[in-house]
Amino acid sequence: MHVCKPFVACAFTSSFIIKTIFMNNNKLLVPADGIVGLKQNWKEDLLSGFIVSLIALPLCLGIAMASGVPPMAGIIAGVIGGLILSLTSGSNLTINGPAAGLAVIVLMSIDGFRKLAPEGLTPDQVELFAYQCTLAVGVGCGVLQLLFGLVKAGVLSNFFPSSVVHGMLAAIGIMIFAKQFHTAVGVKPESKEMLDIILTIPISIMNMNPEVALIAAVSLIILIGLPMIKNKYTKMIPAPLWVVLIAIPLGHYFDLEHDHKYLFLDGHEYNLGPKFLVSLPANVMDGIVFPRFDYLFTGFGIQMMLTYSLVASLESLLTASAIDKLDPFKRVSNFNRELFAKGSGNILSSLLGGLPIIAEVVRSSANVNNGAKTRWANFFHGLFLLIFILFLGQMIHQIPLAALAAMLMVTGYRLASPKEFTKTFKTGKEQLFIFVTTIIVTLATDLLIGIAAGILVKLIIHTVNGVPIKSLFKPFLTINQQGDEYVVDVEHSAIFSNYIGLKKQLDTLPHGKKITLDFTNARLVDHTVMEHLHELGNRYKENGGTFDIVGLDDHKPLSAHPFATRKI
């Protein structure tokens, strides 16, 4: 999930794209889809797909490592996300593959199934058992996503409050950073509990493997420093690829290929060897692992299926929405088709031993930046990943794990950076409270409970602020037509939990008219609704209509933010 802000990608479309998308009448010439689109735009899409694949390769490997599964699992997901989902996705410019946001959930599943392993298994058999059971969860997640798409559940992305979603992502970021920090310094923590993993970071610092830590430190300097260099030639190579190009020689210098010991300044003896490098099977086909379904419908298996499907669907939908905003052609994703595509992709990936697939925001925004025009860029990204693994396997094996850990640490930091706390605080103190509650409960328990806690806290705050119980989940509104103007009078409240009903009513109004949304009789309009209405209004105006919000003069904003909650 990245990424300076989880679902609001900060990207600027190259000027040469803008010059190519206007017709003589100044209307956007939207690229064709399908084979026609491939014939028209293959050069731009091929170039973008290649550049994105260079970013995706180390990330696929790193996310597999963070998930506690073999590196091939990440490559399989990237290849399927490109070659297969590019043809079925509901979005035009998103890049599909494994993502850091789900790595924590996969690792949670692996750890949970280890505890359920039958007695008498060897350690290697226990690992395979947990891996295969987790693959079954991925298949179950895919089936649920297919059902979500069939029942048109894409609208559910509008239900979850922004502060809860960002809190969930920040918690994931903290988990990723903490877990990968130990790998970056060459130490394996004894505890599997997240709070213990966080608290034992100082111990790992004191016991770090200096040469492994040096590789991670150099990688971090590149990842953080390269974006600060104002040189177009330097930026032609993505930062993750620079990390790989520099970390591999460092690994050779420290002779990570062979087991050996060395003494450092303090005279302490440290171990090095191939376990600090990416491990790939000699034959690509040996990387295919099949799921086992006999533990899928246990209590833990069902819990994991629900967690997988909720987080994977939510991240994909919000990423697609964010990339729609960056699309110079102003195309709008089909969210229900997006869910259906992700479901089919997750079934196939999990059946072959791959990680869950979502629409990933960092690679997707890079895709836009590099001039992609159609879904074929995603296809070419998957094709290049397949070529890399088939013909460059020996080079991939030489990548130090510490370099991949550094990439994931940067990803985790960006998800949970102090800026995220500051931005949330600026939207309102109550939003920060919900945000922090979601983080703390998630770290202490799991993602589902964390999300539920955040939603519950928000509902309690709304009730305290005077929202009637009857309007917590049901909107009350009347629509009056006055010529070409439609006046929507909203009563009681407009909050995240009743916004789906409100939006459903607004979507029935014809395009190209004047819409006036009147909140005079609403006691409270929350931040999530203000944010959604801003986006809805912009889309309505793009279709030739006007969209005005009135009746908030007597409402007090809870912060200076333009989308702050307002109450009477």
Coordinates of C-alpha atoms in Angstrom, one line a residue:
M1 CA 0.0 0.0 0.0
H2 CA 2.9 3.3 -1.5
V3 CA 3.1 5.8 -0.8
C4 CA 3.1 8.9 1.2
K5 CA -0.5 8.6 2.0
P6 CA -2.3 5.2 1.7
F7 CA -4.9 5.9 -0.9
V8 CA -4.2 9.4 -2.1
A9 CA -1.2 8.9 -4.4
C10 CA 1.0 11.9 -4.9
A11 CA 1.8 11.8 -8.6
F12 CA 2.2 14.2 -11.5
T13 CA 1.3 13.0 -15.1
S14 CA 4.0 13.8 -17.6
S15 CA 3.2 16.7 -19.9
F16 CA 3.7 14.7 -23.1
I17 CA 0.6 12.6 -22.1
I18 CA -1.5 15.7 -21.8
K19 CA -0.5 16.8 -25.3
T20 CA -1.7 13.5 -26.8
I21 CA -5.2 13.3 -25.3
F22 CA -7.0 16.3 -26.7
M23 CA -8.9 16.3 -29.9
N24 CA -9.6 19.4 -32.0
N25 CA -12.8 20.0 -30.1
N26 CA -10.8 19.9 -26.8
K27 CA -12.5 16.7 -25.6
L28 CA -10.5 13.9 -24.2
L29 CA -9.8 11.1 -26.6
V30 CA -10.0 8.1 -24.4
P31 CA -7.8 5.2 -25.4
A32 CA -9.6 2.1 -26.8
D33 CA -9.7 -1.0 -24.7
G34 CA -8.9 -4.6 -25.7
I35 CA -6.9 -5.5 -28.8
V36 CA -7.6 -2.1 -30.5
G37 CA -6.1 -0.4 -27.5
L38 CA -3.1 -2.7 -27.6
K39 CA -2.5 -1.8 -31.3
Q40 CA -2.8 1.9 -30.6
N41 CA -0.8 2.2 -27.4
W42 CA 1.6 -0.8 -27.2
K43 CA 4.7 1.3 -27.2
E44 CA 3.7 3.5 -24.2
D45 CA 2.2 0.5 -22.3
L46 CA 5.3 -1.7 -23.0
L47 CA 7.7 0.9 -21.7
S48 CA 5.6 1.6 -18.6
G49 CA 5.1 -2.1 -17.9
F50 CA 8.9 -2.7 -18.1
I51 CA 9.7 0.1 -15.7
V52 CA 7.0 -1.0 -13.2
S53 CA 8.3 -4.6 -13.4
L54 CA 11.7 -3.3 -12.2
I55 CA 10.0 -1.8 -9.2
A56 CA 7.7 -4.8 -8.7
L57 CA 10.4 -7.6 -8.8
P58 CA 12.2 -6.7 -5.5
L59 CA 8.9 -5.8 -3.9
C60 CA 7.3 -9.1 -4.8
L61 CA 10.3 -10.9 -3.2
G62 CA 10.3 -8.7 -0.1
I63 CA 6.5 -9.0 0.5
A64 CA 6.9 -12.8 0.3
M65 CA 9.6 -12.6 2.8
A66 CA 7.5 -10.4 5.1
S67 CA 4.6 -12.9 4.7
G68 CA 6.7 -15.8 5.9
V69 CA 6.4 -17.7 2.6
P70 CA 8.9 -18.7 -0.1
P71 CA 10.0 -15.9 -2.5
M72 CA 8.3 -17.7 -5.5
A73 CA 4.9 -17.0 -3.8
G74 CA 5.4 -13.3 -4.4
I75 CA 6.5 -13.8 -8.1
I76 CA 3.6 -16.1 -8.8
A77 CA 1.2 -13.4 -7.5
G78 CA 2.9 -10.7 -9.6
V79 CA 2.8 -12.7 -12.8
I80 CA -0.9 -13.7 -12.4
G81 CA -1.8 -10.2 -11.3
G82 CA -0.3 -8.9 -14.5
L83 CA -1.0 -11.6 -17.2
I84 CA -4.4 -12.6 -16.0
L85 CA -6.0 -9.8 -14.1
S86 CA -5.0 -7.2 -16.7
L87 CA -7.7 -8.8 -18.9
T88 CA -10.5 -8.9 -16.3
S89 CA -9.8 -6.0 -14.0
G90 CA -12.4 -3.2 -13.6
S91 CA -9.7 -0.6 -13.6
N92 CA -7.6 0.6 -16.5
L93 CA -4.3 1.7 -14.9
T94 CA -3.9 -0.2 -11.7
I95 CA -1.0 -2.7 -11.3
N96 CA -2.0 -5.9 -9.6
G97 CA 0.1 -8.1 -7.4
P98 CA 1.1 -8.9 -3.8
A99 CA 1.2 -5.9 -1.5
A100 CA 2.6 -5.1 1.9
G101 CA -0.8 -4.5 3.4
L102 CA -1.7 -8.2 3.2
A103 CA 1.8 -9.5 4.2
V104 CA 0.9 -9.0 7.9
I105 CA -2.4 -11.0 7.4
V106 CA -0.6 -13.8 5.6
L107 CA 2.0 -14.0 8.3
M108 CA -0.8 -14.0 10.9
S109 CA -2.4 -16.9 9.1
I110 CA 0.9 -18.9 8.9
D111 CA 1.6 -18.4 12.6
G112 CA -2.0 -19.4 13.5
F113 CA -1.9 -22.6 11.4
R114 CA 1.4 -23.6 12.9
K115 CA -0.3 -23.9 16.2
L116 CA -3.0 -26.1 14.6
A117 CA -0.5 -28.5 13.0
P118 CA -1.0 -32.2 13.9
E119 CA 1.5 -33.7 16.4
G120 CA 4.4 -35.7 15.1
L121 CA 5.3 -33.5 12.2
T122 CA 8.9 -32.3 11.6
P123 CA 9.6 -28.5 11.7
D124 CA 9.7 -28.5 7.9
Q125 CA 6.4 -30.4 7.7
V126 CA 4.8 -27.9 10.1
E127 CA 5.9 -25.0 7.8
L128 CA 4.5 -26.7 4.7
F129 CA 1.3 -27.5 6.6
A130 CA 0.8 -23.8 7.6
Y131 CA 1.7 -22.6 4.1
Q132 CA -0.8 -25.0 2.4
C133 CA -3.6 -24.1 4.9
T134 CA -2.9 -20.4 4.3
L135 CA -3.2 -21.0 0.5
A136 CA -6.6 -22.6 1.1
V137 CA -7.6 -19.4 2.9
G138 CA -6.5 -17.5 -0.2
V139 CA -8.8 -19.6 -2.3
G140 CA -11.7 -19.0 0.1
C141 CA -11.0 -15.3 0.0
G142 CA -11.2 -15.4 -3.8
V143 CA -14.5 -17.2 -3.6
L144 CA -15.9 -14.5 -1.2
Q145 CA -14.6 -11.8 -3.5
L146 CA -16.4 -13.4 -6.5
L147 CA -19.6 -13.3 -4.4
F148 CA -18.9 -9.7 -3.5
G149 CA -18.7 -8.8 -7.2
L150 CA -21.8 -10.7 -8.1
V151 CA -23.9 -9.0 -5.4
K152 CA -22.4 -5.6 -6.4
A153 CA -20.7 -5.1 -3.1
G154 CA -18.3 -2.5 -4.5
V155 CA -20.4 0.2 -2.9
L156 CA -19.3 -1.1 0.5
S157 CA -16.0 0.8 0.1
N158 CA -18.0 3.9 1.0
F159 CA -19.0 2.5 4.4
F160 CA -15.7 2.4 6.2
P161 CA -14.6 5.7 7.8
S162 CA -11.5 7.3 6.5
S163 CA -9.9 7.5 10.0
V164 CA -10.5 3.7 10.5
V165 CA -9.0 2.8 7.1
H166 CA -6.0 5.0 7.6
G167 CA -5.6 3.6 11.2
M168 CA -5.7 0.1 9.8
L169 CA -3.0 0.9 7.3
A170 CA -0.9 2.7 9.9
A171 CA -1.1 -0.4 12.1
I172 CA 0.0 -2.6 9.2
G173 CA 2.9 -0.2 8.6
I174 CA 4.0 -0.4 12.2
M175 CA 3.8 -4.2 12.0
I176 CA 5.8 -4.3 8.7
F177 CA 8.5 -1.9 10.0
A178 CA 8.9 -3.8 13.3
K179 CA 9.1 -7.2 11.7
Q180 CA 11.5 -6.2 9.0
F181 CA 13.8 -4.2 11.3
H182 CA 14.9 -7.5 12.9
T183 CA 15.7 -9.0 9.4
A184 CA 17.5 -5.8 8.4
V185 CA 20.0 -6.2 11.3
G186 CA 20.3 -9.9 10.9
V187 CA 18.5 -11.0 14.0
K188 CA 15.5 -13.4 14.3
P189 CA 13.2 -12.5 17.2
E190 CA 12.1 -15.3 19.4
S191 CA 8.5 -14.1 20.0
K192 CA 5.7 -14.2 17.4
E193 CA 3.5 -11.7 19.2
M194 CA 3.5 -8.3 17.5
L195 CA 3.8 -6.2 20.7
D196 CA 6.8 -8.3 21.7
I197 CA 8.4 -7.9 18.3
I198 CA 8.1 -4.2 18.6
L199 CA 9.4 -4.1 22.2
T200 CA 12.5 -6.3 21.4
I201 CA 13.8 -3.9 18.7
P202 CA 16.4 -2.5 21.2
I203 CA 17.6 -6.0 21.9
S204 CA 18.1 -6.7 18.2
I205 CA 20.0 -3.5 17.8
M206 CA 22.4 -4.6 20.5
N207 CA 22.8 -8.0 18.9
M208 CA 22.9 -6.9 15.3
N209 CA 25.0 -8.7 12.6
P210 CA 27.2 -5.7 11.5
E211 CA 27.7 -6.7 7.9
V212 CA 24.1 -7.6 7.3
A213 CA 23.0 -4.3 9.0
L214 CA 25.5 -2.4 6.8
I215 CA 23.7 -3.7 3.6
A216 CA 20.4 -2.6 5.1
A217 CA 21.8 0.8 6.0
V218 CA 23.1 1.4 2.5
S219 CA 19.8 0.3 1.1
L220 CA 17.9 2.7 3.3
I221 CA 20.2 5.6 2.3
I222 CA 19.5 4.9 -1.3
L223 CA 15.7 4.6 -0.8
I224 CA 15.5 7.8 1.2
G225 CA 18.2 9.8 -0.5
L226 CA 17.6 9.1 -4.2
P227 CA 14.3 10.9 -4.4
M228 CA 16.1 14.0 -3.1
I229 CA 18.5 14.1 -6.0
K230 CA 17.3 16.4 -8.7
N231 CA 18.9 14.6 -11.6
K232 CA 16.7 13.1 -14.4
Y233 CA 19.3 10.5 -15.4
T234 CA 19.6 9.2 -11.9
K235 CA 15.8 8.9 -11.6
M236 CA 15.6 6.9 -14.8
I237 CA 16.4 3.8 -12.7
P238 CA 13.8 3.2 -9.9
A239 CA 15.2 3.4 -6.4
P240 CA 14.4 -0.3 -5.6
L241 CA 16.5 -1.4 -8.6
W242 CA 19.4 0.8 -7.5
V243 CA 19.2 -1.0 -4.1
V244 CA 19.4 -4.4 -5.9
L245 CA 22.3 -3.3 -8.1
I246 CA 24.3 -2.1 -5.1
A247 CA 23.3 -4.7 -2.5
I248 CA 24.2 -7.7 -4.7
P249 CA 27.9 -6.6 -5.0
L250 CA 27.9 -5.9 -1.2
G251 CA 26.6 -9.4 -0.7
H252 CA 29.5 -10.8 -2.8
Y253 CA 32.0 -8.7 -0.9
F254 CA 30.8 -10.1 2.4
D255 CA 30.6 -13.6 0.8
L256 CA 27.0 -14.3 1.7
E257 CA 27.1 -17.3 -0.7
H258 CA 29.1 -19.4 1.8
D259 CA 28.6 -20.2 5.4
H260 CA 31.4 -18.7 7.4
K261 CA 32.2 -16.7 10.6
Y262 CA 33.9 -13.4 11.1
L263 CA 35.1 -11.2 13.9
F264 CA 34.0 -7.6 14.3
L265 CA 35.6 -4.7 16.1
D266 CA 34.4 -5.8 19.5
G267 CA 35.9 -9.3 18.9
H268 CA 32.5 -10.9 18.8
E269 CA 32.0 -13.7 16.3
Y270 CA 29.2 -13.5 13.8
N271 CA 27.7 -16.0 11.3
L272 CA 27.1 -15.3 7.6
G273 CA 25.8 -17.5 4.8
P274 CA 23.2 -18.2 2.1
K275 CA 20.3 -17.9 4.7
F276 CA 20.8 -14.1 4.3
L277 CA 20.1 -14.3 0.6
V278 CA 16.8 -14.9 -1.4
S279 CA 16.2 -18.6 -1.8
L280 CA 14.7 -19.7 -5.1
P281 CA 14.0 -23.3 -6.3
A282 CA 16.4 -24.6 -9.1
N283 CA 13.3 -25.3 -11.2
V284 CA 10.5 -22.7 -11.4
M285 CA 7.9 -25.5 -11.3
D286 CA 9.3 -26.6 -7.9
G287 CA 8.0 -23.3 -6.5
I288 CA 4.3 -24.4 -7.1
V289 CA 2.7 -25.5 -3.9
F290 CA -0.9 -26.7 -3.7
P291 CA -3.3 -25.8 -0.9
R292 CA -4.9 -28.2 1.6
F293 CA -8.5 -27.5 2.6
D294 CA -9.1 -29.8 5.6
Y295 CA -8.5 -26.9 8.1
L296 CA -10.2 -24.2 6.1
F297 CA -13.6 -24.3 7.9
T298 CA -12.2 -24.3 11.4
G299 CA -12.8 -21.2 13.5
F300 CA -9.4 -19.8 12.7
G301 CA -9.7 -20.6 9.0
I302 CA -13.0 -18.8 8.7
Q303 CA -11.6 -15.8 10.7
M304 CA -8.7 -15.6 8.2
M305 CA -11.0 -15.8 5.2
L306 CA -13.0 -12.9 6.4
T307 CA -9.9 -10.9 7.2
Y308 CA -8.3 -11.6 3.9
S309 CA -11.4 -10.8 1.9
L310 CA -12.2 -7.6 3.8
V311 CA -8.7 -6.1 3.7
A312 CA -7.9 -7.2 0.1
S313 CA -11.2 -5.9 -1.2
L314 CA -11.0 -2.6 0.6
E315 CA -7.4 -1.9 -0.4
S316 CA -8.1 -2.8 -4.1
L317 CA -11.2 -0.6 -4.3
L318 CA -9.6 2.4 -2.6
T319 CA -6.5 2.1 -4.7
A320 CA -8.6 1.9 -7.9
S321 CA -10.4 5.0 -6.7
A322 CA -7.2 6.8 -6.0
I323 CA -5.7 5.9 -9.5
D324 CA -8.9 7.1 -11.2
K325 CA -8.1 10.6 -9.8
L326 CA -4.7 10.4 -11.5
D327 CA -6.0 9.1 -14.8
P328 CA -5.6 11.9 -17.3
F329 CA -8.5 10.4 -19.3
K330 CA -10.8 10.6 -16.3
R331 CA -12.0 7.0 -16.6
V332 CA -14.0 5.6 -13.7
S333 CA -13.3 2.0 -12.5
N334 CA -16.0 -0.6 -12.4
F335 CA -15.7 -1.6 -8.7
N336 CA -17.9 -4.7 -8.9
R337 CA -15.9 -6.0 -11.8
E338 CA -12.8 -5.2 -9.9
L339 CA -13.9 -7.4 -7.0
F340 CA -14.8 -10.2 -9.3
A341 CA -11.4 -10.0 -11.1
K342 CA -9.5 -10.0 -7.8
G343 CA -11.5 -13.0 -6.6
S344 CA -10.7 -15.0 -9.7
G345 CA -7.1 -13.9 -9.5
N346 CA -6.8 -14.9 -5.8
I347 CA -8.2 -18.3 -6.5
L348 CA -5.7 -19.0 -9.3
S349 CA -2.8 -17.5 -7.4
S350 CA -3.5 -19.5 -4.2
L351 CA -4.1 -22.7 -6.1
L352 CA -0.5 -22.4 -7.5
G353 CA 1.2 -21.4 -4.3
G354 CA 1.0 -17.6 -4.7
L355 CA 0.3 -14.7 -2.4
P356 CA -3.1 -12.8 -2.4
I357 CA -3.4 -10.2 -5.1
I358 CA -4.7 -6.7 -4.8
A359 CA -4.4 -3.4 -6.8
E360 CA -1.2 -1.9 -5.4
V361 CA -0.9 1.9 -5.1
V362 CA 2.8 2.5 -5.5
R363 CA 3.2 0.5 -8.7
S364 CA -0.1 1.8 -10.0
S365 CA 0.9 5.5 -9.5
A366 CA 4.3 4.7 -11.1
N367 CA 2.4 3.2 -14.0
V368 CA 0.5 6.5 -14.5
N369 CA 3.7 8.5 -14.1
N370 CA 5.4 6.5 -16.8
G371 CA 2.8 7.2 -19.5
A372 CA 0.6 4.0 -19.4
K373 CA -2.6 4.4 -21.3
T374 CA -4.4 1.1 -21.0
R375 CA -4.6 -2.1 -19.0
W376 CA -2.0 -3.7 -21.2
A377 CA 0.7 -2.0 -19.2
N378 CA -0.3 -4.3 -16.3
F379 CA -0.1 -7.2 -18.7
F380 CA 3.5 -6.3 -19.8
H381 CA 4.5 -5.8 -16.2
G382 CA 3.4 -9.4 -15.5
L383 CA 5.1 -10.7 -18.7
F384 CA 8.5 -9.1 -17.7
L385 CA 8.2 -10.6 -14.2
L386 CA 7.8 -14.0 -15.8
I387 CA 10.8 -13.4 -18.0
F388 CA 12.9 -12.3 -15.1
I389 CA 12.1 -15.5 -13.0
L390 CA 12.7 -17.8 -16.0
F391 CA 16.0 -16.3 -17.2
L392 CA 17.5 -14.3 -14.3
G393 CA 16.9 -16.7 -11.4
Q394 CA 20.6 -16.9 -10.4
M395 CA 20.8 -13.1 -10.2
I396 CA 17.6 -12.9 -8.1
H397 CA 19.1 -15.5 -5.7
Q398 CA 22.0 -13.1 -5.0
I399 CA 19.8 -10.4 -3.6
P400 CA 20.4 -10.0 0.2
L401 CA 17.4 -10.3 2.4
A402 CA 18.5 -7.2 4.3
A403 CA 18.0 -5.1 1.1
L404 CA 14.5 -6.3 0.7
A405 CA 13.8 -5.7 4.4
A406 CA 15.0 -2.1 4.0
M407 CA 12.5 -1.6 1.1
L408 CA 9.7 -2.9 3.3
M409 CA 10.8 -0.8 6.3
V410 CA 10.4 2.3 4.1
T411 CA 7.0 1.1 3.0
G412 CA 6.0 0.5 6.6
Y413 CA 7.3 3.9 7.7
R414 CA 5.3 5.7 5.0
L415 CA 2.1 4.0 6.0
A416 CA 2.6 5.0 9.7
S417 CA 4.7 8.1 9.4
P418 CA 4.2 11.1 11.8
K419 CA 2.7 12.9 8.8
E420 CA -0.3 10.5 8.8
F421 CA -0.9 11.3 12.5
T422 CA -0.7 15.1 11.8
K423 CA -3.0 14.9 8.8
T424 CA -5.6 13.0 10.8
F425 CA -5.3 15.4 13.7
K426 CA -6.0 18.3 11.2
T427 CA -9.3 16.7 10.2
G428 CA -10.4 16.8 13.9
K429 CA -9.4 15.6 17.3
E430 CA -12.1 13.0 17.3
Q431 CA -10.6 11.6 14.0
L432 CA -7.2 11.2 15.6
F433 CA -8.8 9.4 18.6
I434 CA -10.5 6.9 16.2
F435 CA -7.3 6.6 14.2
V436 CA -5.2 5.8 17.3
T437 CA -7.8 3.5 18.8
T438 CA -7.8 1.4 15.5
I439 CA -4.0 1.2 15.6
I440 CA -3.7 0.2 19.3
V441 CA -6.4 -2.4 19.2
T442 CA -5.1 -3.9 15.9
L443 CA -1.6 -4.2 17.3
A444 CA -2.9 -5.8 20.5
T445 CA -5.3 -8.2 18.8
D446 CA -5.8 -8.4 15.0
L447 CA -7.0 -6.4 12.0
L448 CA -10.7 -7.4 12.1
I449 CA -11.1 -6.5 15.8
G450 CA -9.1 -3.3 15.2
I451 CA -11.4 -2.2 12.4
A452 CA -14.5 -3.1 14.4
A453 CA -13.2 -1.1 17.4
G454 CA -12.6 2.0 15.2
I455 CA -16.1 1.8 13.8
L456 CA -17.6 1.3 17.2
V457 CA -15.8 4.3 18.6
K458 CA -16.9 6.5 15.8
L459 CA -20.5 5.4 16.2
I460 CA -20.3 6.2 20.0
I461 CA -18.8 9.7 19.2
H462 CA -21.6 10.4 16.7
T463 CA -24.3 9.3 19.3
V464 CA -22.7 11.6 21.9
N465 CA -22.7 14.4 19.3
G466 CA -26.5 14.1 19.0
V467 CA -27.0 11.7 16.1
P468 CA -30.4 10.0 16.6
I469 CA -30.2 6.2 16.9
K470 CA -32.7 5.8 14.1
S471 CA -30.4 7.6 11.6
L472 CA -27.2 5.7 12.4
F473 CA -27.6 3.3 9.5
K474 CA -30.6 4.8 7.6
P475 CA -30.6 8.2 5.8
F476 CA -33.6 10.4 6.0
L477 CA -34.0 12.7 2.9
T478 CA -36.5 14.1 0.5
I479 CA -35.9 15.0 -3.1
N480 CA -37.8 17.9 -4.7
Q481 CA -37.6 18.7 -8.4
Q482 CA -37.8 22.4 -9.4
G483 CA -37.4 22.5 -13.2
D484 CA -33.8 21.4 -13.9
E485 CA -32.9 21.7 -10.3
Y486 CA -33.1 18.9 -7.8
V487 CA -33.1 19.9 -4.1
V488 CA -32.1 17.1 -1.7
D489 CA -33.1 17.9 1.9
V490 CA -31.2 15.7 4.3
E491 CA -32.6 15.3 7.9
H492 CA -31.1 14.1 11.2
S493 CA -27.6 13.1 10.0
A494 CA -25.3 12.3 7.1
I495 CA -22.6 9.9 8.5
F496 CA -20.4 7.1 7.2
S497 CA -22.8 4.4 8.3
N498 CA -25.8 5.8 6.4
Y499 CA -23.9 7.2 3.4
I500 CA -24.4 4.2 1.2
G501 CA -28.2 4.8 1.3
L502 CA -27.7 8.6 0.7
K503 CA -25.4 7.9 -2.3
K504 CA -27.8 5.4 -3.7
Q505 CA -30.5 8.1 -3.8
L506 CA -28.1 10.6 -5.3
D507 CA -27.1 8.2 -8.0
T508 CA -30.7 8.0 -9.3
L509 CA -30.6 11.7 -10.2
P510 CA -30.0 12.4 -13.9
H511 CA -26.7 13.9 -15.1
G512 CA -26.2 17.4 -16.4
K513 CA -28.7 19.0 -14.0
K514 CA -28.3 21.2 -11.0
I515 CA -28.1 19.3 -7.7
T516 CA -28.5 21.2 -4.4
L517 CA -27.8 19.2 -1.2
D518 CA -29.4 20.9 1.8
F519 CA -28.2 20.0 5.3
T520 CA -30.2 22.7 7.2
N521 CA -32.2 19.9 9.0
A522 CA -29.2 17.6 9.6
R523 CA -27.7 17.7 13.1
L524 CA -24.3 16.3 12.0
V525 CA -22.4 15.7 8.8
D526 CA -19.2 13.7 9.4
H527 CA -15.8 13.9 7.8
T528 CA -16.2 10.7 5.7
V529 CA -19.4 12.0 4.1
M530 CA -17.8 15.5 3.5
E531 CA -14.9 13.8 1.7
H532 CA -17.2 11.5 -0.4
L533 CA -19.5 14.4 -1.4
H534 CA -16.5 16.4 -2.6
E535 CA -15.5 13.6 -4.9
L536 CA -19.1 12.9 -6.0
G537 CA -19.6 16.6 -6.7
N538 CA -16.5 16.8 -8.9
R539 CA -17.6 13.8 -10.9
Y540 CA -21.1 15.2 -11.4
K541 CA -19.6 18.5 -12.6
E542 CA -17.4 16.7 -15.1
N543 CA -20.6 15.3 -16.6
G544 CA -21.9 18.8 -17.3
G545 CA -24.0 19.4 -14.2
T546 CA -23.7 21.6 -11.0
F547 CA -23.4 20.3 -7.5
D548 CA -23.9 22.6 -4.5
I549 CA -23.9 22.0 -0.8
V550 CA -25.9 24.4 1.3
G551 CA -27.4 24.6 4.9
L552 CA -24.1 24.3 6.8
D553 CA -23.9 27.9 8.0
D554 CA -25.3 27.1 11.4
H555 CA -23.0 24.0 11.8
K556 CA -19.8 24.2 13.7
P557 CA -16.8 22.5 12.1
L558 CA -14.8 20.4 14.5
S559 CA -11.5 21.6 12.9
A560 CA -10.2 24.0 10.3
H561 CA -10.0 21.2 7.7
P562 CA -12.3 21.7 4.7
F563 CA -13.8 18.2 5.2
A564 CA -14.1 18.5 9.0
T565 CA -17.1 17.0 10.7
R566 CA -19.9 19.7 11.1
K567 CA -22.5 19.7 13.8
I568 CA -25.2 22.0 15.1

